[in-house]
Tab-separated table of N, CA and C in Angstrom:
chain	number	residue	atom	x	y	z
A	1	UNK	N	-18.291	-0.993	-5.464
A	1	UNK	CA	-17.122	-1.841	-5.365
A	1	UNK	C	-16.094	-1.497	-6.445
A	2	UNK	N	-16.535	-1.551	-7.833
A	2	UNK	CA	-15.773	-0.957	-8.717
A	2	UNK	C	-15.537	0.284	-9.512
A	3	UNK	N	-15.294	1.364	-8.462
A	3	UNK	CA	-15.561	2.334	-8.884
A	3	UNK	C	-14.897	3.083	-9.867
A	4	UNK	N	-13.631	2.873	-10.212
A	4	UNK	CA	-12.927	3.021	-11.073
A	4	UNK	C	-13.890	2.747	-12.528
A	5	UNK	N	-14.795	1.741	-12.376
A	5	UNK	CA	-15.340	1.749	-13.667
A	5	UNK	C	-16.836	2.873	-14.143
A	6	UNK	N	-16.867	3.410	-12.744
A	6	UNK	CA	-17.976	4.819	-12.597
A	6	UNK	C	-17.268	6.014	-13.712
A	7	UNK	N	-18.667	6.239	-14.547
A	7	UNK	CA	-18.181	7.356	-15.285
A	7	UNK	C	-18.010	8.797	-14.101
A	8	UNK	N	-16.922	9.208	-13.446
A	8	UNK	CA	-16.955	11.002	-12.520
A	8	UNK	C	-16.965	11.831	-13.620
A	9	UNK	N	-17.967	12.635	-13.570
A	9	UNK	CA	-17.665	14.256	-13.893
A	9	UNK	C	-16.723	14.533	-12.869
A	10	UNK	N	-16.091	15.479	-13.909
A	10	UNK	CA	-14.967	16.670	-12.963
A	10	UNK	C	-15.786	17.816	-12.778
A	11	UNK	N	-15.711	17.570	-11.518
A	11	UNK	CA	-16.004	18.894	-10.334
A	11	UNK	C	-14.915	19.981	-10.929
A	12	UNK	N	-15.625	20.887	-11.383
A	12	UNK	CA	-14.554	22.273	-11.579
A	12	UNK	C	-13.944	22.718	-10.400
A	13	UNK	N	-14.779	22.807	-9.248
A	13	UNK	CA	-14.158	23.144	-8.188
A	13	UNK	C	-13.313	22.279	-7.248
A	14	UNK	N	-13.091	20.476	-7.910
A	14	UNK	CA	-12.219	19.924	-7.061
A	14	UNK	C	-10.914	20.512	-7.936
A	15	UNK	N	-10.823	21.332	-9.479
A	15	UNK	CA	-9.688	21.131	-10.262
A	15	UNK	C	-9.186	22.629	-9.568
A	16	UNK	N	-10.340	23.603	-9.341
A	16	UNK	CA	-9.802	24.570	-8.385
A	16	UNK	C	-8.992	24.642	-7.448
A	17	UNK	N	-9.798	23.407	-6.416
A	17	UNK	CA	-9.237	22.992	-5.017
A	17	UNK	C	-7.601	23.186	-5.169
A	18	UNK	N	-7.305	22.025	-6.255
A	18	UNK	CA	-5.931	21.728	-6.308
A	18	UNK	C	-5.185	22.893	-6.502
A	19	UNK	N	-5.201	24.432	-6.776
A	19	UNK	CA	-4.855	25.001	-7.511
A	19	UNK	C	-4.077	25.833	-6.107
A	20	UNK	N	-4.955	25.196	-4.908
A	20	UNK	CA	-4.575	26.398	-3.484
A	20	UNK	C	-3.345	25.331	-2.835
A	21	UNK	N	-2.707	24.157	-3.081
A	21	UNK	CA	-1.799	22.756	-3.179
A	21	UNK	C	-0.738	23.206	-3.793
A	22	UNK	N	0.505	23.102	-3.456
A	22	UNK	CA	1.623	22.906	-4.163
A	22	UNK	C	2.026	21.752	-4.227
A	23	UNK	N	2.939	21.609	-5.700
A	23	UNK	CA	2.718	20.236	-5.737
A	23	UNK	C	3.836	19.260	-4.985
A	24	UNK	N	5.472	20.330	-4.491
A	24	UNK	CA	6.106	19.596	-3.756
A	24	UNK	C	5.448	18.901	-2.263
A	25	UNK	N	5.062	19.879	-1.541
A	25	UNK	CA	4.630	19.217	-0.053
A	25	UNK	C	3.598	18.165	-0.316
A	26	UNK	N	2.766	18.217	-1.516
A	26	UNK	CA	1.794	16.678	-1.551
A	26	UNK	C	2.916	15.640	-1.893
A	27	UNK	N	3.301	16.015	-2.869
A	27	UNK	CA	4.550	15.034	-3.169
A	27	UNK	C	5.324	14.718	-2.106
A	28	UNK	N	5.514	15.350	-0.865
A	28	UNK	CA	6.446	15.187	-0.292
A	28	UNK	C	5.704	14.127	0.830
A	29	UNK	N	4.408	14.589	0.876
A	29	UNK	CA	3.225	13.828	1.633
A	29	UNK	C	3.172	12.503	1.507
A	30	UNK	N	3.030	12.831	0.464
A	30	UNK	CA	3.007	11.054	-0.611
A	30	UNK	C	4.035	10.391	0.011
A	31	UNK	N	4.845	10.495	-0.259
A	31	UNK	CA	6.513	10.221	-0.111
A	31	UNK	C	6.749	9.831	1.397
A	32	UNK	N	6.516	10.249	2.244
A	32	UNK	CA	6.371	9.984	3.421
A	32	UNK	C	5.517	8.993	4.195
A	33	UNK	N	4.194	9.388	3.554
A	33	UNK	CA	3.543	8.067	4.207
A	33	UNK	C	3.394	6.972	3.550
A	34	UNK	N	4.355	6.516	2.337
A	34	UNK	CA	4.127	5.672	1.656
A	34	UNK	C	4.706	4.389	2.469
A	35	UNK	N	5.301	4.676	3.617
A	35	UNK	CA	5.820	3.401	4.440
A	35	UNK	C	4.644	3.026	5.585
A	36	UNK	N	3.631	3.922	5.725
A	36	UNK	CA	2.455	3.514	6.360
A	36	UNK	C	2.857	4.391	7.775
A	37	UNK	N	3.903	5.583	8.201
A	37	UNK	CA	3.854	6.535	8.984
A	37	UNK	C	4.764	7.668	8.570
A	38	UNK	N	4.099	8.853	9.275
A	38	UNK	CA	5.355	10.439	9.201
A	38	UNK	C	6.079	10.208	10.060
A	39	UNK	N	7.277	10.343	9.834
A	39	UNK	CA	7.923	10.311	11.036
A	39	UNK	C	8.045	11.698	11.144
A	40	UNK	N	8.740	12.420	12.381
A	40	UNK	CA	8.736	13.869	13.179
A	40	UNK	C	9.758	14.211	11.984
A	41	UNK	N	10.789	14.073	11.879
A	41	UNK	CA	11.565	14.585	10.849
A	41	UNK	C	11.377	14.447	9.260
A	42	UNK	N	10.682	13.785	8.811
A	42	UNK	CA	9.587	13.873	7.730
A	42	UNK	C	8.496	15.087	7.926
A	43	UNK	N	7.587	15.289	8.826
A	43	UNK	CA	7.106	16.243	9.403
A	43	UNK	C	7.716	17.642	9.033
A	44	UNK	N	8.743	17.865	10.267
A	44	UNK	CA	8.965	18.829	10.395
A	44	UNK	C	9.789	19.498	8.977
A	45	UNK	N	10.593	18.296	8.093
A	45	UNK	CA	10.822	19.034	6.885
A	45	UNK	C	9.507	19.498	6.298
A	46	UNK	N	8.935	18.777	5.499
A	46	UNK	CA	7.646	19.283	5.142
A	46	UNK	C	7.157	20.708	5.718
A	47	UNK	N	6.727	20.820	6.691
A	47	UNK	CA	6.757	22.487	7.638
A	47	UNK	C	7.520	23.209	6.759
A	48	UNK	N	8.781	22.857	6.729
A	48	UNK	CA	9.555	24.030	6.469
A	48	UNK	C	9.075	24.442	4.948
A	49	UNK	N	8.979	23.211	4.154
A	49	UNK	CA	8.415	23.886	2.629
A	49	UNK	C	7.132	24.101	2.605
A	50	UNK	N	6.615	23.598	3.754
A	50	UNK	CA	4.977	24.780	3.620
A	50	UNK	C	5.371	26.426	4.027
A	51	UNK	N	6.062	26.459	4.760
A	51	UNK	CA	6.417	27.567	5.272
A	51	UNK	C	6.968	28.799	4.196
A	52	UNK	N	8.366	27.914	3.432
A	52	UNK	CA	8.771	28.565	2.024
A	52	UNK	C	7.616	29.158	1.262
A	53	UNK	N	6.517	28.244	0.963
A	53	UNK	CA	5.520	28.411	-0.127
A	53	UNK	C	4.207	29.182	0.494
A	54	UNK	N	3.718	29.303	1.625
A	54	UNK	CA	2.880	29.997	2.081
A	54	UNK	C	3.379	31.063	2.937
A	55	UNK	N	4.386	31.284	3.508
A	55	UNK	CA	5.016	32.380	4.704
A	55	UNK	C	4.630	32.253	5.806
A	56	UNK	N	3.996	30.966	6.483
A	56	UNK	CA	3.817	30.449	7.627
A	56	UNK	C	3.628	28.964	7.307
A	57	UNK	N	3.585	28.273	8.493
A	57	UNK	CA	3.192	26.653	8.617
A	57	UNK	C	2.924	26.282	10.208
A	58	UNK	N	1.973	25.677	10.570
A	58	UNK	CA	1.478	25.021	11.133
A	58	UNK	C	0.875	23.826	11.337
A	59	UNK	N	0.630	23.023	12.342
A	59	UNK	CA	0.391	21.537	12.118
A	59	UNK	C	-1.325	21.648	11.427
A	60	UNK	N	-1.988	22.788	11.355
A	60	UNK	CA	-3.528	23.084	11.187
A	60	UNK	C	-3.220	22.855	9.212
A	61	UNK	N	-2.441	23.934	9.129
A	61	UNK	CA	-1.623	23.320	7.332
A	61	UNK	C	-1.589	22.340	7.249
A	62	UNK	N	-0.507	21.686	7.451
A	62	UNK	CA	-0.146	20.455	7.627
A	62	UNK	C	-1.029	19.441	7.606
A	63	UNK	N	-1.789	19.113	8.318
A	63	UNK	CA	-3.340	18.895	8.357
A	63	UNK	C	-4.124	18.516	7.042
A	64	UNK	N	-3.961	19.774	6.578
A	64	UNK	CA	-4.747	20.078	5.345
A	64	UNK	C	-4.266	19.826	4.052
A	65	UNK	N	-3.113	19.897	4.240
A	65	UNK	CA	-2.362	19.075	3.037
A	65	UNK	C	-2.059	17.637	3.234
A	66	UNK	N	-2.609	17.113	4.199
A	66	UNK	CA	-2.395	15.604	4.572
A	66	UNK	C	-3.910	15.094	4.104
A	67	UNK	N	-4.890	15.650	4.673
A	67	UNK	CA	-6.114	15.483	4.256
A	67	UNK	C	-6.611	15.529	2.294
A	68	UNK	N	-6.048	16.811	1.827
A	68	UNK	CA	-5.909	16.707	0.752
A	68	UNK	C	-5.101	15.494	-0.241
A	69	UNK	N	-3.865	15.388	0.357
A	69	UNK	CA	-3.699	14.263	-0.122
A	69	UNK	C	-3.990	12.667	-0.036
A	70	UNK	N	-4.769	12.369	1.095
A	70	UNK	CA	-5.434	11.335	1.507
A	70	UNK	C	-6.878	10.865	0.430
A	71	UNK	N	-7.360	12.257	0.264
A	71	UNK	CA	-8.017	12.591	-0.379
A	71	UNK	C	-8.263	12.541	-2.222
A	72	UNK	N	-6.668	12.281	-2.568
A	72	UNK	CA	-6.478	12.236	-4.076
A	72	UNK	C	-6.191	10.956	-4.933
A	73	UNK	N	-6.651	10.523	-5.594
A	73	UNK	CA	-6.505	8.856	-5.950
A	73	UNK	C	-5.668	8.976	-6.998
A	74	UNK	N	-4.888	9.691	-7.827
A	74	UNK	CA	-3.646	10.044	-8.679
A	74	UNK	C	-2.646	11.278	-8.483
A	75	UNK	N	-1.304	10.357	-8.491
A	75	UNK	CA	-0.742	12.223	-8.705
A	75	UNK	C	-0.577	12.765	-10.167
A	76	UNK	N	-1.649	12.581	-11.427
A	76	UNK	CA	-1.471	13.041	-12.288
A	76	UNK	C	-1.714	13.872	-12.346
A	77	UNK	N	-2.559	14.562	-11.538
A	77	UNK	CA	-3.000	16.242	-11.982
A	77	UNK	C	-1.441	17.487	-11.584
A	78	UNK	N	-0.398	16.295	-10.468
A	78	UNK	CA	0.490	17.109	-10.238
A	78	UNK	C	1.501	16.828	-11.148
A	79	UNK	N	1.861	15.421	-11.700
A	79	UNK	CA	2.406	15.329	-12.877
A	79	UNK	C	2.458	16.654	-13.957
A	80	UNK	N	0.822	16.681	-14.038
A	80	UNK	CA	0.644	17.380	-15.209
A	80	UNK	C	1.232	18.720	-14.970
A	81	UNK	N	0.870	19.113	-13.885
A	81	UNK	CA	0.992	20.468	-13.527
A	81	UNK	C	2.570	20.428	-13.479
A	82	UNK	N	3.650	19.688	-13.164
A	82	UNK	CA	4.624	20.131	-12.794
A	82	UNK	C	4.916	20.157	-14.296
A	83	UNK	N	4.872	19.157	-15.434
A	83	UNK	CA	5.310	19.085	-16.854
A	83	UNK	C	4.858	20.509	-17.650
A	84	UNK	N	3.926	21.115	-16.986
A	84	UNK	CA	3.380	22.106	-17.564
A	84	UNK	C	4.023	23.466	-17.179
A	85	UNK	N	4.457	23.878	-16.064
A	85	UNK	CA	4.911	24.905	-15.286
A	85	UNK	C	6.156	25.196	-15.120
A	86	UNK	N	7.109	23.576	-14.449
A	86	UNK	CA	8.197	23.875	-14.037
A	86	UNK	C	9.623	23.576	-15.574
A	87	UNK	N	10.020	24.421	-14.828
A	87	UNK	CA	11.583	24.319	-15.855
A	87	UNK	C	11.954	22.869	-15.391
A	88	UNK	N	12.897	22.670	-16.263
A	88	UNK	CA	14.212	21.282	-15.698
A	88	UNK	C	14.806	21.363	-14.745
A	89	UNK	N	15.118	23.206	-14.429
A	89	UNK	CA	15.785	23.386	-13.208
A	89	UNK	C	15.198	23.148	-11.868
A	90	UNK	N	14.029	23.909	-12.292
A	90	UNK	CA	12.965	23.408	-10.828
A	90	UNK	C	12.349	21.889	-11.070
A	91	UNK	N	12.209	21.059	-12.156
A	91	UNK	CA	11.906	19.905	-11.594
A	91	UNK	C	13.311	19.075	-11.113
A	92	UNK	N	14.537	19.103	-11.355
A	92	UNK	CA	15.901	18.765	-10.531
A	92	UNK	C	15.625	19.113	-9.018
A	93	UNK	N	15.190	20.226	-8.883
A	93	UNK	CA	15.244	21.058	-7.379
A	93	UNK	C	13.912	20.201	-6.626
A	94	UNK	N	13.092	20.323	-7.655
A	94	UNK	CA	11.863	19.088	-6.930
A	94	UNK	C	12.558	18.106	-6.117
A	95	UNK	N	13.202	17.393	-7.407
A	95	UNK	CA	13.433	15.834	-7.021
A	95	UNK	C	14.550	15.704	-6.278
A	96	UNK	N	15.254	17.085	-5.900
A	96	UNK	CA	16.283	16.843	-4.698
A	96	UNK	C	15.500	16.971	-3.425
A	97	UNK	N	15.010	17.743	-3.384
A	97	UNK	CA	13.813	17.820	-2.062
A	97	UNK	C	13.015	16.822	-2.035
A	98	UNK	N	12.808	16.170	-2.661
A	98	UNK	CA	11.922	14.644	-2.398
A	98	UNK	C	13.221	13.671	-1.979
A	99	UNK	N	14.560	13.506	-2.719
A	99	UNK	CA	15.303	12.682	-2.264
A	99	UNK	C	15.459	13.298	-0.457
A	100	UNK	N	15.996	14.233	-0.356
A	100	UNK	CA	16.631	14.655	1.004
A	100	UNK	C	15.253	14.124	1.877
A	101	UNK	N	13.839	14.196	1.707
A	101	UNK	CA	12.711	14.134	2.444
A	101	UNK	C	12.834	12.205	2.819
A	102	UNK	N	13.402	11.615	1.769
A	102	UNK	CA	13.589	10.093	1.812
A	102	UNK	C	14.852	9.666	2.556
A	103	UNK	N	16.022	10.379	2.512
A	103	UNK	CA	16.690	9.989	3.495
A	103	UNK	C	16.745	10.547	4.698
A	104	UNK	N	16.083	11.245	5.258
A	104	UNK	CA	16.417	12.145	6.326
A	104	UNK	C	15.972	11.102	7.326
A	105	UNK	N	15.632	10.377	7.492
A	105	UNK	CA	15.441	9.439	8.264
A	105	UNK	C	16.279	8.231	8.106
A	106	UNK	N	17.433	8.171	7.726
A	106	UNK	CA	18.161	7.241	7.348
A	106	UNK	C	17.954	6.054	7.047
A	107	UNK	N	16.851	5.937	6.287
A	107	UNK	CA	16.216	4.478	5.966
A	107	UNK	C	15.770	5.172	4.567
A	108	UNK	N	16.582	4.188	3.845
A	108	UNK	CA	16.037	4.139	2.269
A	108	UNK	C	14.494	2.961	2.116
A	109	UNK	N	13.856	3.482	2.435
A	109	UNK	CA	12.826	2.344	1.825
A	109	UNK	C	12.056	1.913	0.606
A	110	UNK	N	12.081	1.100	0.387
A	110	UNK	CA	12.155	0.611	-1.404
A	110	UNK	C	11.207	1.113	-2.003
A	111	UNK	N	10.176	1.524	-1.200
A	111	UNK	CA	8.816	1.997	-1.538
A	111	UNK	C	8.853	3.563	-1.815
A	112	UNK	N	9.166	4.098	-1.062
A	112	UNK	CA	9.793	5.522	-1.024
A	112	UNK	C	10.868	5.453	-2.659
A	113	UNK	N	11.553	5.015	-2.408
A	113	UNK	CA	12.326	4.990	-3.622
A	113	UNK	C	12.110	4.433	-4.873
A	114	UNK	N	10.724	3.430	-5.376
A	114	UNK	CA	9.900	3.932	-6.080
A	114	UNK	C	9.619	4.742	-6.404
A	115	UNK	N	8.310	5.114	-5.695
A	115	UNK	CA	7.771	6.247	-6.055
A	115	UNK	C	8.819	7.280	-6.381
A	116	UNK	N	9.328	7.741	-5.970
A	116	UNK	CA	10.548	8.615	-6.144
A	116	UNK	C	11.028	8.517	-7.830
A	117	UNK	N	11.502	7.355	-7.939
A	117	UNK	CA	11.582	7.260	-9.192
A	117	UNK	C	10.685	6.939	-10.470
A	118	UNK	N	9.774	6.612	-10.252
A	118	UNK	CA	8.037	6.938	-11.064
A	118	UNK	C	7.835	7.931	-11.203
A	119	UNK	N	7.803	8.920	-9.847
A	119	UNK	CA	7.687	10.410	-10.034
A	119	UNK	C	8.375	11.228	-11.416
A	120	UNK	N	10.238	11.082	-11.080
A	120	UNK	CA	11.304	11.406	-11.936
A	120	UNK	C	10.670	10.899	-13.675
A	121	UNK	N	10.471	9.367	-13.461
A	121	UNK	CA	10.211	8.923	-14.966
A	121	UNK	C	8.911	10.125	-15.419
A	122	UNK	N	7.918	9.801	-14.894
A	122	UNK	CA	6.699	11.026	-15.158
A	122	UNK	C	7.066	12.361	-15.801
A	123	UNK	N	8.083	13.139	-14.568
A	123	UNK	CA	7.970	14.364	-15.008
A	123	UNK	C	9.405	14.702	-16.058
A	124	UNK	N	9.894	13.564	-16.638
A	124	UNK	CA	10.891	13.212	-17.597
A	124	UNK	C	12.368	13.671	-17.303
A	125	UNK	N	13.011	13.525	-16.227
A	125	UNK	CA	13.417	13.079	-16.169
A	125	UNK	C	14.625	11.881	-16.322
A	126	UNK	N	15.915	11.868	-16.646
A	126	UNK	CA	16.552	10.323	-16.804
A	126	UNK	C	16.823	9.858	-15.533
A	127	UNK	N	16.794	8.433	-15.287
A	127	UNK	CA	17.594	7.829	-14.250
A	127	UNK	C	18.571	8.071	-14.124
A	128	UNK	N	19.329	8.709	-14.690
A	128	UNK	CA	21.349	8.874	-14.787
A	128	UNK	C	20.979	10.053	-14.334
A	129	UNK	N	20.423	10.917	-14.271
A	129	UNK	CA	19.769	12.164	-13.744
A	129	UNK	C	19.938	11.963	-12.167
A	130	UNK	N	18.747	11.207	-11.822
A	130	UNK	CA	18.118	10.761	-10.533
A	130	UNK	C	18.954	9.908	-9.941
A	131	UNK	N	19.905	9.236	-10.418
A	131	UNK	CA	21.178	8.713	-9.359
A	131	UNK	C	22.254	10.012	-9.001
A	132	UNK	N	22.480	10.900	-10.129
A	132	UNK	CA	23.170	11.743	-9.597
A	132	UNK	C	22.584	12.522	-8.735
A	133	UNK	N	21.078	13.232	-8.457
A	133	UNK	CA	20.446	14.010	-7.960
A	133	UNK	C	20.979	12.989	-6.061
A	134	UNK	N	20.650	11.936	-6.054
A	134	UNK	CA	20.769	11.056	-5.085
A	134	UNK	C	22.101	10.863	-4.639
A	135	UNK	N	23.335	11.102	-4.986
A	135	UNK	CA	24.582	11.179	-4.811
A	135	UNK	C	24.883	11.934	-4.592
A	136	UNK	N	24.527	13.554	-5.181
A	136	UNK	CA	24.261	14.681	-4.315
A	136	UNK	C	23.934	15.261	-3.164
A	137	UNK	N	22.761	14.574	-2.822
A	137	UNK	CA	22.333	14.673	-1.219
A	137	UNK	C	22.850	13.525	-0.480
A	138	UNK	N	23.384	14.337	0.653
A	138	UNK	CA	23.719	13.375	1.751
A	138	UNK	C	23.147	13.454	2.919
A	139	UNK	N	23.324	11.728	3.508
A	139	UNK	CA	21.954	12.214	4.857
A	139	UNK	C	22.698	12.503	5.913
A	140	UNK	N	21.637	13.182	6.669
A	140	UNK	CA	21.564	14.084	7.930
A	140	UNK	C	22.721	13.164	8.693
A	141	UNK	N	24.329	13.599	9.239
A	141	UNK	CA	24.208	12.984	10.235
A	141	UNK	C	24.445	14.037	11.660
């Protein structure tokens, strides 16, 4: 029942696992079903940055990065990883591709836009940052 209070060893090979994951499309995963469905155009963006990052995409991917992230009970390991790896430039470029993934469906939802901005605070980020990043993108019409 309370498992959170279970001492886990780390599986070396779940810290592996993560290593074959990029961390935008989980993020972007996240981000999407945080309203309780994908929609097709949530979807099919996603595709396209599996596609960028692997040189193909399919719903069998797709899949697997849905499963994986179903699968993960923090995004700190991607936190970490992005604080560790990416420049300012690529975490900006992150968090425009997570905004555009939130409006493309023309529904801002509060939840989505949370997380969104938890994310930003995490990987440091300012809010004066992340309103402009958001004023920047405009949605699909």
């Amino acid at each position: 029942m309370f498992n959170f209070f279970k001492n886990k060893s780390i599986d070396k090979n779940d810290k592996n696992k993560n290593n074959e994951f990029g961390p935008l499309p989980i993020l972007m995963i996240e981000l999407a079903r945080i309203d309780g469905h994908i929609d097709g155009r949530e979807k099919d963006l996603i595709l396209n940055h599996l596609k960028n990052e692997h040189k193909f995409a399919d719903n069998e991917l797709f899949e697997k990065y849905l499963k994986h992230s179903q699968s993960q009970t923090s995004l700190n390991d991607w936190v970490n990883k992005i604080n560790a790896e990416f420049s300012m430039t690529e975490k900006v470029n992150l968090m425009t591709n997570l905004w555009s993934l939130i409006i493309i469906d023309d529904i801002k939802d509060p939840y989505e836009e949370s997380l969104y901005n938890r994310i930003g605070d995490l990987i440091k980020i300012k809010r004066s940052k992340l309103q402009k990043i958001k004023a920047m993108v405009l949605p699909n019409k």
